[in-house]
Amino acid sequence: MGYPGTTEDDDQYRVPLIAKLLHALPHYNITFHRINNTFRPSNDVYLESLGILGSIPAALLIVSLFGLLLYLLTRCCDRKPRPAHSITSLKVTLSIVTVLCCAAIGLGLYGNDDLHNGLLEVLQAGRKVDGVVTSVRNQTFILENTLTMKIQQQLTELEDIFDQKTNNQTALAQLQQALLTAKGNITIAKNAANDIRRPLVGLTITDFLTKGDQWELIRWPGTVAILALLLVLCAVLLVGVARHSRCALILFSVCGLLAVTGSWLMSGLYLSTSVAVGDLCNDPADFLVHQAPHELPADILLYYTQCDISRSNPFTQRLRESQNAINNARNAMSIVSKISPVLFKNAGLAPKLGSVNADIKLCERLLTGLTALVDCRAVHYSYLVATRGLCECGLLGLVLMLVASFMAAILLTIMVWVDSHTWIYIRKRNDYAQVEEQSYVSHQLHPQSHQNMNTRTLPHHPKGPPVISGSHTIAHPGRNAKHDMSQVQQAQQQMHHQQAHAQAQQAQAQAQAHMMHHHQAMMRAGGTHTLGRLPSHSSPTHLHGPNNGKYATLSKHCKTLDANDFY
């Protein structure tokens, strides 16, 4: 037996593997005694077991927050400056974990879309079933009302007319007997229609479908908004890492705690919901039977959820009774229509007889429509669509959201830990430059030269403007935070040039001393010398070296050189 759009293998519902795995999870109450895992949302003990399962992520949340608190207590007072390369590994770790967290959030968006599509299929199938049930109720009500309010009343009026005396008593008796037969069959048809409608009176799912639409209208965009906020938070962290922004990292640390808390709580909610849906999908027909109104027999629900050809339609017998009664009433009215105009020519029976026959034909059409409505194939197909939409597409999306929220909670916890470890040690860039520069100078310069450059003020020449030998002028560079690293390189080059300049001055002084010693030796060899200026003062002899052998000095307005003046 099939239905349009299905195959023979799709006629029956099969429990998905993921529903079996979730249903197999043990259910414990508050006293840690295992309970029955049958889906019973009205049972307090069953709800208690779901709450215990959902509290597992909450316990992990407490553990993660406690670990973060211990870490902050150990690191909050550590203010030691660190070189810039010391946080490179932390920044790389943050970037990788953030990208993984974005992937987890994307998985959650995909699962949310699957869950949304599955719930839409459930709601659409539910509306179709509700439409079939409503149509059956309406048609049986119309049938019952037509039989009672129209046909029976008209037959009662005809009976009053036929009570009059006529010359042909045999024909009158035959007419009255046919009228009684019609009235009896109309009563049988009315009772059969009432028996069909009565079990369906309390079966209404309109309110459930309306609430489902409203809830999904809030849940789907709300979940998308929450996951989008997590993506924005991850983007803030990536920008902070790329721009070396301490404010952005601190903002993530604060908002990240809220994100971690929300992710763990959503994990608990999704875990409880997934297990509950898995229990429902293990035997959805049993849940429907348990939740059905008392007026609706269980065999009716089982017939429509299974649609097995070995089962007989529970409405078939009542429909056949009603159809047979209507046919008998129509045959009886045909006898009445033949005899009554002859016996009661002046009673004006034609309109009444025509109205009764028309109403009987209406009842026959209603019964034909009811026969098609109560067929199990339409309802069973909608049942399969709803169960597969919930237990395959919807449950898969819910599990994906569970995995995504669990992964996001773990990754966000790691991100908050590493981020807190990173922004504590972030300083201004000139702090890193100073640490690296001092380390470099201490290794490159000679201790004596380093001490002279840091503490000694060079003498200045008493005459003339300050002269600095060589091709470079020592200046005090401006402190620009945006170009600290380039200034460090320039300062190092200046240090090299000045070291070379100092060596040149030392060589020049040694050459001048050697020449003075040679001049004095010549004077002692000659025995006499002229009182007055030395030969060096009377001859245009020039000394070798830069600045004619003069020592390079700094003006008295120049400050004492210090290593920090280059940064």
Coordinates of C-alpha atoms in Angstrom, one line a residue:
M1 CA 0.0 0.0 0.0
G2 CA 1.5 3.3 -1.0
Y3 CA 0.7 7.0 -1.3
P4 CA 1.7 9.5 -3.9
G5 CA 5.3 10.6 -3.3
T6 CA 6.2 7.5 -1.3
T7 CA 7.5 4.0 -2.0
E8 CA 6.7 0.7 -0.5
D9 CA 9.7 0.9 1.8
D10 CA 8.5 4.3 3.1
D11 CA 5.1 3.2 4.3
Q12 CA 6.2 2.7 7.9
Y13 CA 8.2 4.8 10.3
R14 CA 11.6 3.6 11.3
V15 CA 13.5 4.9 14.3
P16 CA 16.6 6.8 13.2
L17 CA 20.0 5.7 14.7
I18 CA 20.6 9.1 16.4
A19 CA 17.3 8.7 18.2
K20 CA 18.2 5.2 19.4
L21 CA 21.5 6.5 20.7
L22 CA 19.9 9.4 22.6
H23 CA 17.2 7.1 23.9
A24 CA 19.8 4.7 25.2
L25 CA 21.3 7.3 27.6
P26 CA 20.5 6.4 31.2
H27 CA 17.9 8.4 33.0
Y28 CA 18.4 9.0 36.7
N29 CA 16.2 10.8 39.2
I30 CA 17.5 13.0 42.1
T31 CA 18.3 9.9 44.2
F32 CA 20.4 8.5 41.3
H33 CA 18.0 5.6 40.7
R34 CA 17.5 4.7 37.0
I35 CA 14.0 5.3 35.8
N36 CA 12.0 4.4 32.7
N37 CA 13.1 6.5 29.7
T38 CA 9.7 6.5 27.9
F39 CA 8.8 10.0 26.8
R40 CA 6.3 11.4 29.3
P41 CA 6.5 15.2 29.6
S42 CA 3.7 15.2 32.1
N43 CA 5.6 13.0 34.5
D44 CA 7.6 14.9 37.1
V45 CA 10.1 12.1 37.6
Y46 CA 10.9 12.0 33.9
L47 CA 11.3 15.8 33.8
E48 CA 13.6 15.5 36.8
S49 CA 15.9 13.1 34.9
L50 CA 16.1 15.5 32.0
G51 CA 17.1 18.3 34.4
I52 CA 19.9 16.1 35.8
L53 CA 21.2 15.5 32.3
G54 CA 21.0 19.2 31.6
S55 CA 23.0 20.0 34.7
I56 CA 26.1 18.3 33.4
P57 CA 27.2 21.3 31.3
A58 CA 26.3 23.6 34.2
A59 CA 28.8 21.7 36.3
L60 CA 31.4 22.1 33.6
L61 CA 30.6 25.8 33.6
I62 CA 31.4 26.1 37.3
V63 CA 34.6 24.2 36.9
S64 CA 35.8 26.4 34.0
L65 CA 34.9 29.6 35.9
F66 CA 36.7 28.4 39.0
G67 CA 39.8 27.6 37.0
L68 CA 39.7 31.0 35.4
L69 CA 39.4 32.6 38.8
L70 CA 42.5 30.7 40.1
Y71 CA 44.4 31.8 37.1
L72 CA 43.5 35.5 37.5
L73 CA 44.5 35.3 41.1
T74 CA 47.9 34.1 40.2
R75 CA 48.5 36.5 37.3
C76 CA 46.7 39.7 38.3
C77 CA 49.8 41.1 40.2
D78 CA 52.4 40.1 37.6
R79 CA 53.3 43.5 36.1
K80 CA 56.8 42.6 34.8
P81 CA 57.4 44.0 31.3
R82 CA 57.9 41.4 28.7
P83 CA 59.6 41.6 25.3
A84 CA 57.3 41.8 22.3
H85 CA 58.2 38.3 21.1
S86 CA 57.1 36.8 24.4
I87 CA 53.4 37.1 23.5
T88 CA 53.7 36.1 19.9
S89 CA 52.8 32.5 20.7
L90 CA 49.8 33.7 22.7
K91 CA 48.5 35.8 19.8
V92 CA 48.9 32.9 17.4
T93 CA 47.1 30.6 19.8
L94 CA 44.3 33.1 20.2
S95 CA 43.9 33.5 16.4
I96 CA 43.7 29.7 15.8
V97 CA 41.3 29.1 18.6
T98 CA 39.1 32.0 17.5
V99 CA 38.9 30.6 14.0
L100 CA 37.9 27.2 15.3
C101 CA 35.2 28.9 17.5
C102 CA 33.9 30.7 14.4
A103 CA 33.7 27.3 12.7
A104 CA 31.7 25.9 15.7
I105 CA 29.3 28.8 15.6
G106 CA 28.8 28.2 11.8
L107 CA 28.0 24.6 12.6
G108 CA 25.4 25.9 15.1
L109 CA 23.8 28.1 12.4
Y110 CA 23.6 25.1 10.1
G111 CA 22.0 23.0 12.8
N112 CA 19.6 25.8 13.6
D113 CA 18.5 25.9 10.0
D114 CA 18.0 22.1 9.9
L115 CA 15.9 22.2 13.1
H116 CA 13.8 25.1 11.7
N117 CA 13.1 23.2 8.5
G118 CA 12.2 20.0 10.5
L119 CA 9.8 21.9 12.8
L120 CA 8.2 23.6 9.7
E121 CA 7.5 20.1 8.3
V122 CA 5.9 19.0 11.6
L123 CA 3.7 22.1 11.7
Q124 CA 2.7 21.8 8.0
A125 CA 1.9 18.1 8.5
G126 CA 0.0 18.9 11.7
R127 CA -2.1 21.5 9.9
K128 CA -3.0 18.9 7.2
V129 CA -4.1 16.3 9.8
D130 CA -6.0 19.0 11.7
G131 CA -7.7 19.9 8.4
V132 CA -8.7 16.3 7.8
V133 CA -10.1 16.0 11.3
T134 CA -11.9 19.3 11.1
S135 CA -13.4 18.3 7.7
V136 CA -14.7 15.0 9.2
R137 CA -16.2 16.8 12.2
N138 CA -17.8 19.4 10.0
Q139 CA -19.3 16.9 7.5
T140 CA -20.6 14.6 10.2
F141 CA -22.1 17.6 11.9
I142 CA -23.7 18.8 8.7
L143 CA -24.9 15.2 8.0
E144 CA -26.4 14.9 11.5
N145 CA -28.0 18.3 11.3
T146 CA -29.5 17.6 7.9
L147 CA -30.9 14.3 9.1
T148 CA -32.3 15.8 12.3
M149 CA -33.3 19.3 11.6
K150 CA -34.5 19.0 8.0
I151 CA -35.5 15.4 7.0
Q152 CA -37.0 14.3 10.3
Q153 CA -39.0 17.5 10.7
Q154 CA -40.3 17.2 7.1
L155 CA -41.2 13.6 7.7
T156 CA -43.1 14.5 10.8
E157 CA -45.1 17.1 8.9
L158 CA -45.8 14.5 6.2
E159 CA -46.9 12.1 8.9
D160 CA -49.4 14.6 10.2
I161 CA -50.8 15.0 6.7
F162 CA -51.1 11.3 6.2
D163 CA -53.1 10.9 9.4
Q164 CA -56.1 12.1 7.5
K165 CA -58.8 9.6 6.4
T166 CA -59.0 8.5 2.8
N167 CA -61.1 6.1 0.9
N168 CA -58.2 3.8 0.1
Q169 CA -57.1 2.5 3.5
T170 CA -54.8 -0.1 2.0
A171 CA -52.8 2.5 0.1
L172 CA -52.8 4.7 3.2
A173 CA -51.4 1.9 5.4
Q174 CA -48.8 1.2 2.8
L175 CA -47.9 4.9 2.7
Q176 CA -47.6 5.2 6.4
Q177 CA -45.5 2.1 6.6
A178 CA -43.0 3.5 4.0
L179 CA -43.0 6.8 6.0
L180 CA -42.1 5.0 9.2
T181 CA -39.4 3.1 7.4
A182 CA -37.9 6.3 6.1
K183 CA -38.0 7.9 9.6
G184 CA -36.4 4.8 11.2
N185 CA -33.5 4.7 8.7
I186 CA -32.9 8.5 9.1
T187 CA -32.5 7.9 12.8
I188 CA -30.0 5.1 12.2
A189 CA -28.0 7.3 9.8
K190 CA -28.1 10.1 12.4
N191 CA -26.8 7.9 15.1
A192 CA -24.0 6.5 12.9
A193 CA -22.9 10.0 12.0
N194 CA -22.9 10.9 15.7
D195 CA -20.7 7.9 16.4
I196 CA -18.2 9.0 13.8
R197 CA -18.1 12.6 15.1
R198 CA -18.1 12.0 18.8
P199 CA -14.4 10.6 19.2
L200 CA -13.1 13.6 17.2
V201 CA -14.8 16.3 19.2
G202 CA -12.0 16.6 21.8
L203 CA -9.2 16.1 19.2
T204 CA -8.0 19.5 18.4
I205 CA -4.4 20.5 17.7
T206 CA -5.0 24.1 16.5
D207 CA -3.8 25.6 19.7
F208 CA -0.7 23.5 19.7
L209 CA 0.1 24.5 16.1
T210 CA -0.5 28.2 16.8
K211 CA 1.8 28.1 19.8
G212 CA 4.4 26.2 17.8
D213 CA 4.3 28.8 15.0
Q214 CA 4.7 31.6 17.6
W215 CA 7.5 29.8 19.4
E216 CA 9.4 29.1 16.2
L217 CA 8.9 32.6 15.1
I218 CA 10.9 33.7 18.2
R219 CA 13.3 30.8 18.5
W220 CA 14.8 30.7 15.0
P221 CA 15.7 34.5 14.7
G222 CA 16.7 34.6 18.4
T223 CA 19.2 31.8 18.0
V224 CA 20.6 33.4 14.8
A225 CA 21.0 36.7 16.7
I226 CA 22.8 35.1 19.6
L227 CA 25.2 33.2 17.3
A228 CA 25.8 36.3 15.3
L229 CA 26.8 38.2 18.5
L230 CA 29.3 35.4 19.2
L231 CA 30.7 35.9 15.8
V232 CA 31.0 39.6 16.4
L233 CA 32.8 38.9 19.7
C234 CA 35.2 36.7 17.9
A235 CA 35.8 39.4 15.3
V236 CA 36.6 41.9 18.1
L237 CA 39.2 39.5 19.5
L238 CA 40.8 39.0 16.1
V239 CA 41.0 42.8 15.6
G240 CA 42.5 43.2 19.0
V241 CA 45.1 40.6 18.3
A242 CA 45.9 42.1 14.9
R243 CA 46.1 45.7 16.1
H244 CA 47.7 44.9 19.4
S245 CA 44.8 46.6 21.1
R246 CA 44.7 46.1 24.8
C247 CA 41.2 47.7 25.1
A248 CA 39.8 45.2 22.6
L249 CA 41.3 42.3 24.5
I250 CA 40.0 43.5 27.8
L251 CA 36.5 44.0 26.2
F252 CA 36.6 40.4 25.0
S253 CA 37.6 39.2 28.5
V254 CA 34.5 40.8 30.0
C255 CA 32.1 39.8 27.3
G256 CA 33.7 36.4 26.9
L257 CA 32.7 35.4 30.4
L258 CA 29.1 36.1 29.5
A259 CA 29.5 34.2 26.3
V260 CA 31.0 31.2 28.1
T261 CA 28.2 31.2 30.6
G262 CA 25.6 31.4 27.8
S263 CA 27.2 28.7 25.8
W264 CA 27.4 26.2 28.6
L265 CA 23.7 26.9 29.6
M266 CA 22.6 26.5 26.0
S267 CA 24.5 23.2 25.9
G268 CA 22.5 22.0 28.9
L269 CA 19.3 23.1 27.3
Y270 CA 20.1 21.4 24.0
L271 CA 21.2 18.2 25.8
S272 CA 18.0 17.9 27.7
T273 CA 15.9 18.7 24.6
S274 CA 17.8 16.3 22.4
V275 CA 17.4 13.4 24.8
A276 CA 13.7 14.2 25.2
V277 CA 13.2 14.3 21.4
G278 CA 15.1 11.0 21.1
D279 CA 12.8 9.4 23.6
L280 CA 9.8 10.7 21.7
C281 CA 11.1 9.5 18.3
N282 CA 11.7 6.0 19.7
D283 CA 7.9 5.4 19.7
P284 CA 5.9 8.5 18.7
A285 CA 2.7 6.5 18.2
D286 CA 2.7 5.4 21.8
F287 CA 3.0 9.0 22.9
L288 CA 0.1 10.0 20.7
V289 CA -2.0 7.2 22.2
H290 CA -1.1 8.3 25.7
Q291 CA -1.9 12.0 25.0
A292 CA -5.1 11.4 23.0
P293 CA -8.4 12.4 24.6
H294 CA -10.4 9.7 26.4
E295 CA -13.1 9.8 23.8
L296 CA -10.7 8.8 21.1
P297 CA -10.1 5.0 21.2
A298 CA -6.5 3.8 20.9
D299 CA -7.3 1.5 18.0
I300 CA -8.2 4.5 15.9
L301 CA -4.9 6.2 16.5
L302 CA -3.0 3.0 15.9
Y303 CA -4.9 2.4 12.7
Y304 CA -3.9 5.9 11.3
T305 CA -0.3 5.8 12.5
Q306 CA 0.4 2.3 11.1
C307 CA -2.2 2.2 8.2
D308 CA -1.9 -1.6 8.1
I309 CA -4.1 -3.4 5.6
S310 CA -4.7 -6.2 8.2
R311 CA -6.6 -3.7 10.4
S312 CA -10.1 -2.6 9.5
N313 CA -11.1 1.0 9.5
P314 CA -12.8 1.7 12.8
F315 CA -15.2 4.1 11.0
T316 CA -16.1 1.8 8.1
Q317 CA -18.8 -0.1 10.0
R318 CA -20.6 3.1 11.1
L319 CA -20.2 4.6 7.6
R320 CA -21.8 1.5 6.0
E321 CA -24.6 1.6 8.5
S322 CA -25.3 5.2 7.6
Q323 CA -25.1 4.6 3.9
N324 CA -27.4 1.6 4.1
A325 CA -29.9 3.6 6.2
I326 CA -29.8 6.5 3.7
N327 CA -30.4 4.1 0.8
N328 CA -33.3 2.5 2.6
A329 CA -34.7 5.9 3.4
R330 CA -34.4 7.0 -0.2
N331 CA -36.2 3.8 -1.4
A332 CA -39.0 4.4 1.2
M333 CA -39.4 8.0 0.1
S334 CA -39.7 6.8 -3.5
I335 CA -42.8 4.8 -2.4
V336 CA -44.2 7.8 -0.5
S337 CA -43.6 10.0 -3.6
K338 CA -45.7 7.6 -5.7
I339 CA -48.7 7.0 -3.4
S340 CA -49.1 10.3 -1.5
P341 CA -49.9 12.5 -4.6
V342 CA -52.8 10.1 -5.5
L343 CA -54.3 9.9 -2.0
F344 CA -53.8 13.6 -1.1
K345 CA -54.1 15.5 -4.3
N346 CA -54.9 18.9 -2.7
A347 CA -52.4 18.7 0.2
G348 CA -49.5 20.4 -1.7
L349 CA -47.1 17.6 -1.1
A350 CA -44.8 18.2 -4.1
P351 CA -42.5 20.8 -2.5
K352 CA -42.2 18.9 0.7
L353 CA -41.4 15.6 -1.1
G354 CA -38.9 17.4 -3.3
S355 CA -37.1 18.9 -0.3
V356 CA -36.8 15.6 1.4
N357 CA -35.4 13.9 -1.6
A358 CA -32.9 16.7 -2.1
D359 CA -31.7 16.5 1.5
I360 CA -31.3 12.7 1.1
K361 CA -29.1 13.2 -1.9
L362 CA -27.1 15.7 0.1
C363 CA -26.6 13.2 2.8
E364 CA -25.4 10.6 0.2
R365 CA -22.8 13.1 -1.1
L366 CA -21.6 13.8 2.5
L367 CA -21.2 10.1 3.2
T368 CA -19.2 9.7 0.0
G369 CA -16.9 12.5 1.1
L370 CA -16.6 11.0 4.5
T371 CA -15.5 7.7 3.1
A372 CA -12.6 9.4 1.4
L373 CA -11.7 11.5 4.4
V374 CA -11.5 8.6 6.9
D375 CA -9.2 6.7 4.7
C376 CA -5.9 6.1 6.5
R377 CA -3.5 6.9 3.7
A378 CA -3.8 10.7 3.8
V379 CA -3.4 10.9 7.6
H380 CA -0.7 8.3 7.6
Y381 CA 1.3 10.2 5.0
S382 CA 1.1 13.4 7.1
Y383 CA 2.2 11.4 10.1
L384 CA 5.3 10.1 8.3
V385 CA 6.2 13.6 7.1
A386 CA 5.9 14.9 10.7
T387 CA 7.8 12.2 12.4
R388 CA 10.6 12.2 9.8
G389 CA 10.8 16.0 9.9
L390 CA 11.2 15.9 13.6
C391 CA 13.2 12.8 14.2
E392 CA 15.5 13.0 11.2
C393 CA 16.0 16.6 10.1
G394 CA 15.0 18.3 13.3
L395 CA 16.8 16.0 15.7
L396 CA 19.9 16.1 13.6
G397 CA 19.9 19.9 13.6
L398 CA 19.3 19.9 17.4
V399 CA 22.3 17.5 17.9
L400 CA 24.5 19.7 15.7
M401 CA 23.5 22.7 17.8
L402 CA 24.4 20.7 20.9
V403 CA 27.8 19.8 19.5
A404 CA 28.3 23.4 18.3
S405 CA 27.4 25.0 21.7
F406 CA 29.6 22.5 23.6
M407 CA 32.6 23.1 21.3
A408 CA 32.0 26.9 21.5
A409 CA 31.8 26.8 25.3
I410 CA 35.2 25.0 25.5
L411 CA 36.8 27.2 22.9
L412 CA 35.5 30.3 24.4
T413 CA 36.8 29.2 27.8
I414 CA 40.3 28.7 26.3
M415 CA 40.0 32.0 24.5
V416 CA 39.2 33.9 27.8
W417 CA 42.1 32.2 29.6
V418 CA 44.6 33.0 26.8
D419 CA 43.2 36.5 26.3
S420 CA 43.5 37.2 30.0
H421 CA 47.1 35.9 29.9
T422 CA 47.8 38.2 26.9
W423 CA 46.4 41.6 27.8
I424 CA 48.0 41.5 31.3
Y425 CA 51.5 41.6 29.7
I426 CA 50.7 44.1 26.9
R427 CA 52.4 47.5 27.4
K428 CA 53.1 50.4 25.2
R429 CA 55.4 49.7 22.3
N430 CA 58.2 52.0 23.6
D431 CA 58.4 49.7 26.7
Y432 CA 59.2 46.8 24.5
A433 CA 61.7 49.0 22.5
Q434 CA 63.4 50.0 25.7
V435 CA 63.8 46.4 26.8
E436 CA 65.1 45.3 23.5
E437 CA 67.5 48.3 23.1
Q438 CA 69.0 48.0 26.5
S439 CA 69.6 44.3 26.0
Y440 CA 71.2 44.9 22.6
V441 CA 73.5 47.8 23.8
S442 CA 74.7 45.8 26.8
H443 CA 75.8 43.0 24.5
Q444 CA 77.3 45.2 21.7
L445 CA 79.1 48.0 23.4
H446 CA 82.3 47.8 25.5
P447 CA 81.5 48.3 29.1
Q448 CA 83.9 51.3 29.3
S449 CA 82.5 52.9 26.2
H450 CA 79.0 52.2 27.4
Q451 CA 79.7 53.9 30.7
N452 CA 81.2 56.9 28.9
M453 CA 78.3 57.3 26.6
N454 CA 75.8 57.1 29.5
T455 CA 77.5 59.2 32.3
R456 CA 80.3 61.4 30.9
T457 CA 79.8 64.9 29.6
L458 CA 82.4 65.6 26.9
P459 CA 84.5 68.8 27.4
H460 CA 83.8 71.8 25.2
H461 CA 86.3 74.0 23.4
P462 CA 86.7 77.5 25.0
K463 CA 86.8 79.2 21.7
G464 CA 84.4 79.1 18.8
P465 CA 81.2 77.2 18.2
P466 CA 80.9 73.6 19.1
V467 CA 82.5 71.3 16.5
I468 CA 81.7 67.7 16.2
S469 CA 84.1 65.8 13.9
G470 CA 82.8 63.2 11.5
S471 CA 79.9 63.3 9.2
H472 CA 77.1 62.7 11.7
T473 CA 75.6 65.1 14.2
I474 CA 74.3 63.7 17.5
A475 CA 70.8 64.7 18.0
H476 CA 68.0 64.0 20.3
P477 CA 65.3 62.2 18.3
G478 CA 61.7 62.7 19.0
R479 CA 59.7 60.0 20.7
N480 CA 57.1 58.9 18.3
A481 CA 55.2 55.8 19.4
K482 CA 54.3 54.9 15.8
H483 CA 58.0 54.6 14.7
D484 CA 59.7 53.2 17.7
M485 CA 61.2 50.2 16.0
S486 CA 62.7 52.4 13.2
Q487 CA 64.1 54.8 15.8
V488 CA 65.8 51.8 17.6
Q489 CA 67.5 50.9 14.4
Q490 CA 68.6 54.6 13.8
A491 CA 69.9 54.8 17.3
Q492 CA 71.9 51.7 16.9
Q493 CA 73.5 53.0 13.7
Q494 CA 74.3 56.3 15.5
M495 CA 75.9 54.3 18.4
H496 CA 78.1 52.5 15.8
H497 CA 79.2 55.8 14.2
Q498 CA 80.0 57.4 17.5
Q499 CA 82.1 54.4 18.6
A500 CA 84.0 54.7 15.4
H501 CA 84.4 58.4 16.0
A502 CA 85.7 57.9 19.5
Q503 CA 88.3 55.4 18.1
A504 CA 89.3 58.0 15.5
Q505 CA 89.7 60.7 18.2
Q506 CA 91.9 58.3 20.3
A507 CA 94.1 57.7 17.2
Q508 CA 94.4 61.4 16.5
A509 CA 95.4 62.1 20.1
Q510 CA 98.1 59.4 19.9
A511 CA 99.4 60.9 16.7
Q512 CA 99.6 64.4 18.1
A513 CA 101.4 63.2 21.2
H514 CA 103.9 61.3 19.0
M515 CA 104.6 64.5 17.0
M516 CA 105.1 66.6 20.2
H517 CA 107.5 64.0 21.5
H518 CA 109.4 64.1 18.2
H519 CA 109.6 67.9 18.3
Q520 CA 111.0 67.9 21.8
A521 CA 113.6 65.4 20.8
M522 CA 114.7 67.6 18.0
M523 CA 115.0 70.6 20.3
R524 CA 117.2 68.7 22.7
A525 CA 119.3 67.6 19.8
G526 CA 119.8 71.3 18.6
G527 CA 120.6 72.5 22.1
T528 CA 118.7 75.8 21.9
H529 CA 115.4 77.1 20.9
T530 CA 114.0 80.5 20.2
L531 CA 112.1 82.2 23.0
G532 CA 108.7 82.9 21.7
R533 CA 106.3 80.8 19.8
L534 CA 107.1 77.2 19.0
P535 CA 107.8 76.3 15.5
S536 CA 104.3 75.0 15.3
H537 CA 103.1 78.6 15.9
S538 CA 105.4 80.1 13.3
S539 CA 105.0 77.7 10.6
P540 CA 101.9 76.8 8.7
T541 CA 102.4 73.1 9.4
H542 CA 99.0 71.3 9.7
L543 CA 98.5 68.3 11.9
H544 CA 97.1 65.2 10.4
G545 CA 93.6 64.0 11.1
P546 CA 90.2 65.6 11.1
N547 CA 89.8 69.2 12.5
N548 CA 93.6 69.7 12.3
G549 CA 94.2 67.5 15.3
K550 CA 91.7 69.3 17.5
Y551 CA 89.6 67.4 19.9
A552 CA 85.9 67.3 19.1
T553 CA 83.9 68.8 21.9
L554 CA 80.2 69.4 22.7
S555 CA 78.8 72.8 23.6
K556 CA 78.1 73.5 27.2
H557 CA 74.4 73.6 26.1
C558 CA 74.5 69.9 25.2
K559 CA 73.1 67.5 27.8
T560 CA 74.8 64.4 29.1
L561 CA 74.4 61.5 26.7
D562 CA 72.2 58.7 28.0
A563 CA 71.0 55.5 26.3
N564 CA 67.4 56.5 26.8
D565 CA 67.8 59.7 24.8
F566 CA 67.7 57.8 21.6
Y567 CA 64.2 56.4 22.1

